[in-house]
Amino acid sequence: MPSKKAPNPIDVHVGSRVRLRRMMLGMSQEKLGESLGITFQQIQKYEKGTNRIGASRLQHISTVLKVPVSFFFEDAPGTPQEAMEASGTQPTSYVVDFLSSSEGLSLNKAFVRIEDARVRRRIVDLVRSLAGEEA
């Protein structure tokens, strides 16, 4: 039986950013799929990086999710070497996992509503301290 080719790290990254933004908006895979005229299963494949998102589809997704296309490439591995290194453990996967949890999503939504940058920095310092990490 032939082995399946591993997904391209950029496709995985873009898919994880689609999932991140969708979760931030509280939108289901089904709802995003309906907006794009595709199934939620296709959205699942995009989010896992199993299926590559074409340029016109990514433009449509960016419109539905109300972010610029560049959002999906933020922190993406830029060089082939970085892409190879990222194919192991995806550095942004813990962010997606965190924001996929109800606690993470609630914390993020509340945090972004705090307008004072000093207060936000103090909260980050507090959380680091509670986690036993130096600021």
Short mmCIF file of N, CA and C in Angstrom, two decimals:
data_model
loop_
_atom_site.label_atom_id
_atom_site.label_comp_id
_atom_site.label_asym_id
_atom_site.label_seq_id
_atom_site.Cartn_x
_atom_site.Cartn_y
_atom_site.Cartn_z
N MET A 1 0.85 -1.19 0.00
CA MET A 1 0.00 0.00 0.00
C MET A 1 0.90 1.25 0.00
N PRO A 2 0.70 2.17 -0.94
CA PRO A 2 1.56 3.35 -1.00
C PRO A 2 1.30 4.28 0.18
N SER A 3 2.39 4.89 0.66
CA SER A 3 2.23 5.82 1.79
C SER A 3 1.69 7.15 1.29
N LYS A 4 0.86 7.76 2.11
CA LYS A 4 0.30 9.05 1.75
C LYS A 4 1.36 10.12 1.92
N LYS A 5 1.39 11.04 1.00
CA LYS A 5 2.32 12.16 1.07
C LYS A 5 1.87 13.10 2.19
N ALA A 6 2.84 13.55 2.98
CA ALA A 6 2.52 14.48 4.07
C ALA A 6 2.06 15.81 3.48
N PRO A 7 1.11 16.49 4.14
CA PRO A 7 0.65 17.79 3.64
C PRO A 7 1.79 18.81 3.64
N ASN A 8 1.74 19.73 2.70
CA ASN A 8 2.72 20.81 2.63
C ASN A 8 2.58 21.67 3.88
N PRO A 9 3.70 22.02 4.54
CA PRO A 9 3.62 22.82 5.77
C PRO A 9 2.92 24.17 5.59
N ILE A 10 3.04 24.77 4.41
CA ILE A 10 2.34 26.04 4.17
C ILE A 10 0.83 25.80 4.12
N ASP A 11 0.41 24.71 3.47
CA ASP A 11 -1.02 24.38 3.41
C ASP A 11 -1.56 24.12 4.81
N VAL A 12 -0.77 23.44 5.64
CA VAL A 12 -1.18 23.18 7.02
C VAL A 12 -1.30 24.49 7.79
N HIS A 13 -0.32 25.38 7.59
CA HIS A 13 -0.34 26.67 8.29
C HIS A 13 -1.55 27.51 7.87
N VAL A 14 -1.78 27.63 6.56
CA VAL A 14 -2.92 28.41 6.07
C VAL A 14 -4.22 27.81 6.60
N GLY A 15 -4.34 26.49 6.57
CA GLY A 15 -5.53 25.83 7.10
C GLY A 15 -5.74 26.10 8.58
N SER A 16 -4.64 26.10 9.33
CA SER A 16 -4.78 26.36 10.77
C SER A 16 -5.21 27.80 11.03
N ARG A 17 -4.78 28.72 10.16
CA ARG A 17 -5.20 30.12 10.30
C ARG A 17 -6.67 30.29 9.91
N VAL A 18 -7.14 29.52 8.93
CA VAL A 18 -8.57 29.54 8.59
C VAL A 18 -9.36 29.07 9.81
N ARG A 19 -8.93 27.97 10.41
CA ARG A 19 -9.62 27.44 11.59
C ARG A 19 -9.59 28.45 12.74
N LEU A 20 -8.42 29.05 12.97
CA LEU A 20 -8.27 30.04 14.04
C LEU A 20 -9.28 31.17 13.87
N ARG A 21 -9.33 31.74 12.67
CA ARG A 21 -10.22 32.88 12.43
C ARG A 21 -11.69 32.46 12.52
N ARG A 22 -12.01 31.30 11.97
CA ARG A 22 -13.38 30.80 12.03
C ARG A 22 -13.81 30.63 13.48
N MET A 23 -12.92 30.06 14.29
CA MET A 23 -13.23 29.85 15.71
C MET A 23 -13.37 31.19 16.44
N MET A 24 -12.53 32.16 16.09
CA MET A 24 -12.61 33.47 16.72
C MET A 24 -13.97 34.13 16.45
N LEU A 25 -14.53 33.85 15.28
CA LEU A 25 -15.83 34.41 14.93
C LEU A 25 -16.99 33.55 15.45
N GLY A 26 -16.67 32.39 16.03
CA GLY A 26 -17.72 31.50 16.50
C GLY A 26 -18.51 30.89 15.37
N MET A 27 -17.87 30.72 14.22
CA MET A 27 -18.55 30.19 13.03
C MET A 27 -18.27 28.69 12.92
N SER A 28 -19.28 27.92 12.57
CA SER A 28 -19.11 26.48 12.38
C SER A 28 -18.49 26.20 11.01
N GLN A 29 -17.93 25.00 10.88
CA GLN A 29 -17.41 24.57 9.58
C GLN A 29 -18.55 24.52 8.56
N GLU A 30 -19.71 24.10 9.02
CA GLU A 30 -20.87 24.00 8.14
C GLU A 30 -21.26 25.38 7.61
N LYS A 31 -21.27 26.38 8.49
CA LYS A 31 -21.65 27.74 8.10
C LYS A 31 -20.64 28.32 7.11
N LEU A 32 -19.36 28.12 7.36
CA LEU A 32 -18.33 28.59 6.42
C LEU A 32 -18.49 27.89 5.08
N GLY A 33 -18.71 26.58 5.12
CA GLY A 33 -18.91 25.82 3.90
C GLY A 33 -20.10 26.33 3.09
N GLU A 34 -21.22 26.60 3.79
CA GLU A 34 -22.41 27.14 3.12
C GLU A 34 -22.11 28.47 2.45
N SER A 35 -21.36 29.33 3.13
CA SER A 35 -21.02 30.64 2.57
C SER A 35 -20.15 30.52 1.32
N LEU A 36 -19.39 29.42 1.23
CA LEU A 36 -18.50 29.21 0.10
C LEU A 36 -19.09 28.28 -0.96
N GLY A 37 -20.25 27.67 -0.64
CA GLY A 37 -20.86 26.72 -1.58
C GLY A 37 -20.16 25.38 -1.62
N ILE A 38 -19.56 24.98 -0.48
CA ILE A 38 -18.88 23.68 -0.39
C ILE A 38 -19.30 22.99 0.91
N THR A 39 -18.92 21.73 1.07
CA THR A 39 -19.31 20.96 2.25
C THR A 39 -18.40 21.26 3.44
N PHE A 40 -18.91 20.95 4.63
CA PHE A 40 -18.08 21.14 5.82
C PHE A 40 -16.90 20.17 5.81
N GLN A 41 -17.07 19.02 5.13
CA GLN A 41 -15.96 18.07 5.01
C GLN A 41 -14.79 18.69 4.25
N GLN A 42 -15.12 19.49 3.22
CA GLN A 42 -14.06 20.18 2.47
C GLN A 42 -13.37 21.21 3.37
N ILE A 43 -14.14 21.89 4.20
CA ILE A 43 -13.55 22.85 5.15
C ILE A 43 -12.60 22.11 6.09
N GLN A 44 -13.01 20.93 6.57
CA GLN A 44 -12.15 20.13 7.44
C GLN A 44 -10.83 19.81 6.75
N LYS A 45 -10.90 19.43 5.50
CA LYS A 45 -9.68 19.09 4.75
C LYS A 45 -8.80 20.31 4.55
N TYR A 46 -9.40 21.47 4.29
CA TYR A 46 -8.63 22.71 4.18
C TYR A 46 -7.94 23.02 5.50
N GLU A 47 -8.69 22.91 6.61
CA GLU A 47 -8.15 23.29 7.91
C GLU A 47 -7.02 22.36 8.36
N LYS A 48 -7.06 21.11 7.94
CA LYS A 48 -5.99 20.17 8.28
C LYS A 48 -4.80 20.29 7.33
N GLY A 49 -4.99 21.00 6.21
CA GLY A 49 -3.93 21.11 5.22
C GLY A 49 -3.89 19.93 4.27
N THR A 50 -4.86 19.03 4.40
CA THR A 50 -4.92 17.86 3.53
C THR A 50 -5.20 18.28 2.09
N ASN A 51 -6.09 19.26 1.93
CA ASN A 51 -6.39 19.81 0.61
C ASN A 51 -5.89 21.25 0.55
N ARG A 52 -5.25 21.58 -0.53
CA ARG A 52 -4.72 22.93 -0.74
C ARG A 52 -5.85 23.87 -1.12
N ILE A 53 -5.80 25.09 -0.60
CA ILE A 53 -6.82 26.10 -0.91
C ILE A 53 -6.31 26.92 -2.10
N GLY A 54 -7.09 26.95 -3.17
CA GLY A 54 -6.73 27.74 -4.35
C GLY A 54 -6.85 29.24 -4.07
N ALA A 55 -6.22 30.03 -4.91
CA ALA A 55 -6.16 31.48 -4.71
C ALA A 55 -7.54 32.13 -4.68
N SER A 56 -8.40 31.80 -5.62
CA SER A 56 -9.73 32.42 -5.64
C SER A 56 -10.56 31.99 -4.44
N ARG A 57 -10.42 30.74 -4.03
CA ARG A 57 -11.14 30.25 -2.85
C ARG A 57 -10.62 30.94 -1.60
N LEU A 58 -9.29 31.13 -1.50
CA LEU A 58 -8.72 31.80 -0.33
C LEU A 58 -9.20 33.25 -0.26
N GLN A 59 -9.32 33.89 -1.42
CA GLN A 59 -9.85 35.26 -1.46
C GLN A 59 -11.29 35.28 -0.95
N HIS A 60 -12.08 34.30 -1.35
CA HIS A 60 -13.48 34.21 -0.91
C HIS A 60 -13.54 33.96 0.59
N ILE A 61 -12.69 33.06 1.09
CA ILE A 61 -12.64 32.76 2.52
C ILE A 61 -12.27 34.03 3.30
N SER A 62 -11.32 34.80 2.79
CA SER A 62 -10.90 36.01 3.50
C SER A 62 -12.05 37.02 3.59
N THR A 63 -12.88 37.08 2.55
CA THR A 63 -14.03 37.97 2.55
C THR A 63 -15.06 37.50 3.59
N VAL A 64 -15.36 36.20 3.58
CA VAL A 64 -16.34 35.65 4.52
C VAL A 64 -15.85 35.81 5.97
N LEU A 65 -14.55 35.60 6.21
CA LEU A 65 -14.01 35.67 7.57
C LEU A 65 -13.54 37.09 7.95
N LYS A 66 -13.72 38.03 7.01
CA LYS A 66 -13.45 39.46 7.26
C LYS A 66 -12.00 39.73 7.70
N VAL A 67 -11.06 39.12 6.99
CA VAL A 67 -9.63 39.39 7.20
C VAL A 67 -8.96 39.50 5.84
N PRO A 68 -7.82 40.21 5.77
CA PRO A 68 -7.09 40.23 4.50
C PRO A 68 -6.46 38.86 4.23
N VAL A 69 -6.21 38.55 2.97
CA VAL A 69 -5.60 37.27 2.61
C VAL A 69 -4.28 37.08 3.35
N SER A 70 -3.56 38.16 3.58
CA SER A 70 -2.26 38.07 4.27
C SER A 70 -2.37 37.47 5.66
N PHE A 71 -3.55 37.58 6.30
CA PHE A 71 -3.77 37.01 7.62
C PHE A 71 -3.42 35.52 7.64
N PHE A 72 -3.74 34.81 6.57
CA PHE A 72 -3.54 33.37 6.53
C PHE A 72 -2.08 32.97 6.43
N PHE A 73 -1.22 33.93 6.09
CA PHE A 73 0.21 33.65 5.93
C PHE A 73 1.07 34.20 7.06
N GLU A 74 0.44 34.90 8.03
CA GLU A 74 1.20 35.45 9.15
C GLU A 74 1.90 34.31 9.89
N ASP A 75 3.19 34.52 10.17
CA ASP A 75 4.03 33.55 10.89
C ASP A 75 4.23 32.24 10.14
N ALA A 76 3.96 32.24 8.85
CA ALA A 76 4.18 31.02 8.06
C ALA A 76 5.67 30.82 7.84
N PRO A 77 6.12 29.57 7.75
CA PRO A 77 7.52 29.33 7.43
C PRO A 77 7.82 29.91 6.06
N GLY A 78 8.84 30.76 5.98
CA GLY A 78 9.12 31.48 4.73
C GLY A 78 10.10 30.81 3.80
N THR A 79 11.11 30.17 4.34
CA THR A 79 12.12 29.53 3.50
C THR A 79 11.82 28.03 3.42
N PRO A 80 12.36 27.37 2.39
CA PRO A 80 12.17 25.92 2.33
C PRO A 80 12.67 25.23 3.60
N GLN A 81 13.79 25.73 4.17
CA GLN A 81 14.33 25.14 5.40
C GLN A 81 13.33 25.30 6.55
N GLU A 82 12.76 26.51 6.69
CA GLU A 82 11.76 26.74 7.73
C GLU A 82 10.56 25.85 7.52
N ALA A 83 10.16 25.67 6.27
CA ALA A 83 9.01 24.81 5.97
C ALA A 83 9.30 23.37 6.38
N MET A 84 10.51 22.90 6.14
CA MET A 84 10.88 21.54 6.52
C MET A 84 10.87 21.39 8.04
N GLU A 85 11.41 22.39 8.75
CA GLU A 85 11.43 22.36 10.21
C GLU A 85 10.01 22.39 10.77
N ALA A 86 9.14 23.16 10.11
CA ALA A 86 7.76 23.30 10.60
C ALA A 86 6.93 22.06 10.35
N SER A 87 7.38 21.20 9.45
CA SER A 87 6.57 20.02 9.14
C SER A 87 6.53 19.03 10.29
N GLY A 88 7.45 19.16 11.25
CA GLY A 88 7.40 18.33 12.46
C GLY A 88 6.26 18.78 13.34
N THR A 89 6.56 19.54 14.36
CA THR A 89 5.53 20.08 15.23
C THR A 89 5.23 21.49 14.78
N GLN A 90 4.01 21.73 14.45
CA GLN A 90 3.58 23.05 13.98
C GLN A 90 3.58 24.01 15.16
N PRO A 91 4.43 25.08 15.12
CA PRO A 91 4.51 25.98 16.26
C PRO A 91 3.19 26.67 16.57
N THR A 92 2.35 26.90 15.57
CA THR A 92 1.09 27.59 15.83
C THR A 92 -0.03 26.64 16.22
N SER A 93 0.23 25.32 16.21
CA SER A 93 -0.85 24.38 16.51
C SER A 93 -1.34 24.54 17.95
N TYR A 94 -0.46 24.88 18.89
CA TYR A 94 -0.91 25.06 20.27
C TYR A 94 -1.82 26.28 20.37
N VAL A 95 -1.60 27.29 19.53
CA VAL A 95 -2.47 28.47 19.52
C VAL A 95 -3.86 28.06 19.03
N VAL A 96 -3.89 27.31 17.95
CA VAL A 96 -5.18 26.85 17.42
C VAL A 96 -5.88 25.96 18.43
N ASP A 97 -5.13 25.05 19.07
CA ASP A 97 -5.72 24.18 20.08
C ASP A 97 -6.29 25.01 21.23
N PHE A 98 -5.54 26.01 21.67
CA PHE A 98 -5.98 26.88 22.76
C PHE A 98 -7.25 27.62 22.38
N LEU A 99 -7.25 28.23 21.20
CA LEU A 99 -8.41 29.00 20.78
C LEU A 99 -9.59 28.12 20.38
N SER A 100 -9.35 26.85 20.21
CA SER A 100 -10.45 25.93 19.92
C SER A 100 -11.17 25.52 21.20
N SER A 101 -10.53 25.76 22.34
CA SER A 101 -11.18 25.43 23.61
C SER A 101 -12.09 26.58 24.02
N SER A 102 -13.13 26.26 24.78
CA SER A 102 -14.05 27.32 25.20
C SER A 102 -13.35 28.33 26.10
N GLU A 103 -12.43 27.86 26.96
CA GLU A 103 -11.72 28.78 27.84
C GLU A 103 -10.82 29.71 27.04
N GLY A 104 -10.10 29.15 26.09
CA GLY A 104 -9.19 29.95 25.28
C GLY A 104 -9.92 30.99 24.46
N LEU A 105 -11.04 30.59 23.89
CA LEU A 105 -11.82 31.51 23.08
C LEU A 105 -12.40 32.63 23.94
N SER A 106 -12.92 32.28 25.11
CA SER A 106 -13.47 33.30 26.03
C SER A 106 -12.38 34.25 26.49
N LEU A 107 -11.23 33.70 26.87
CA LEU A 107 -10.12 34.53 27.33
C LEU A 107 -9.65 35.47 26.23
N ASN A 108 -9.53 34.95 25.01
CA ASN A 108 -9.08 35.78 23.89
C ASN A 108 -10.07 36.90 23.59
N LYS A 109 -11.35 36.58 23.56
CA LYS A 109 -12.36 37.59 23.26
C LYS A 109 -12.36 38.70 24.30
N ALA A 110 -12.23 38.32 25.58
CA ALA A 110 -12.19 39.32 26.65
C ALA A 110 -10.91 40.14 26.57
N PHE A 111 -9.79 39.47 26.32
CA PHE A 111 -8.48 40.13 26.29
C PHE A 111 -8.42 41.20 25.21
N VAL A 112 -8.92 40.90 24.02
CA VAL A 112 -8.83 41.88 22.92
C VAL A 112 -9.72 43.10 23.14
N ARG A 113 -10.68 42.99 24.06
CA ARG A 113 -11.53 44.15 24.39
C ARG A 113 -10.85 45.11 25.37
N ILE A 114 -9.73 44.69 25.97
CA ILE A 114 -9.01 45.57 26.90
C ILE A 114 -8.23 46.58 26.07
N GLU A 115 -8.57 47.84 26.20
CA GLU A 115 -7.96 48.88 25.36
C GLU A 115 -6.59 49.33 25.85
N ASP A 116 -6.37 49.31 27.15
CA ASP A 116 -5.12 49.80 27.73
C ASP A 116 -4.00 48.76 27.53
N ALA A 117 -2.99 49.11 26.73
CA ALA A 117 -1.89 48.20 26.42
C ALA A 117 -1.11 47.81 27.68
N ARG A 118 -1.01 48.74 28.64
CA ARG A 118 -0.29 48.42 29.89
C ARG A 118 -1.02 47.34 30.67
N VAL A 119 -2.33 47.42 30.70
CA VAL A 119 -3.13 46.42 31.41
C VAL A 119 -2.96 45.06 30.72
N ARG A 120 -2.99 45.05 29.39
CA ARG A 120 -2.80 43.79 28.66
C ARG A 120 -1.44 43.18 28.98
N ARG A 121 -0.38 44.01 29.01
CA ARG A 121 0.96 43.51 29.34
C ARG A 121 1.00 42.95 30.76
N ARG A 122 0.32 43.61 31.69
CA ARG A 122 0.28 43.13 33.08
C ARG A 122 -0.44 41.79 33.18
N ILE A 123 -1.49 41.62 32.39
CA ILE A 123 -2.21 40.34 32.38
C ILE A 123 -1.30 39.24 31.86
N VAL A 124 -0.57 39.52 30.79
CA VAL A 124 0.36 38.53 30.24
C VAL A 124 1.41 38.19 31.29
N ASP A 125 1.94 39.21 31.98
CA ASP A 125 2.93 38.97 33.04
C ASP A 125 2.34 38.11 34.15
N LEU A 126 1.09 38.39 34.53
CA LEU A 126 0.41 37.61 35.58
C LEU A 126 0.28 36.15 35.16
N VAL A 127 -0.18 35.93 33.94
CA VAL A 127 -0.37 34.56 33.46
C VAL A 127 0.97 33.82 33.40
N ARG A 128 2.01 34.50 32.92
CA ARG A 128 3.35 33.88 32.90
C ARG A 128 3.80 33.52 34.30
N SER A 129 3.56 34.42 35.24
CA SER A 129 3.95 34.18 36.63
C SER A 129 3.19 32.98 37.19
N LEU A 130 1.89 32.91 36.94
CA LEU A 130 1.10 31.79 37.41
C LEU A 130 1.55 30.46 36.79
N ALA A 131 2.05 30.53 35.56
CA ALA A 131 2.53 29.34 34.85
C ALA A 131 3.96 28.98 35.24
N GLY A 132 4.58 29.84 36.07
CA GLY A 132 5.96 29.56 36.49
C GLY A 132 7.00 29.95 35.46
N GLU A 133 6.64 30.87 34.59
CA GLU A 133 7.56 31.32 33.53
C GLU A 133 8.02 32.75 33.85
N GLU A 134 9.29 32.99 33.62
CA GLU A 134 9.83 34.35 33.83
C GLU A 134 9.30 35.27 32.75
N ALA A 135 9.01 36.52 33.12
CA ALA A 135 8.49 37.50 32.15
C ALA A 135 9.56 37.97 31.21
#
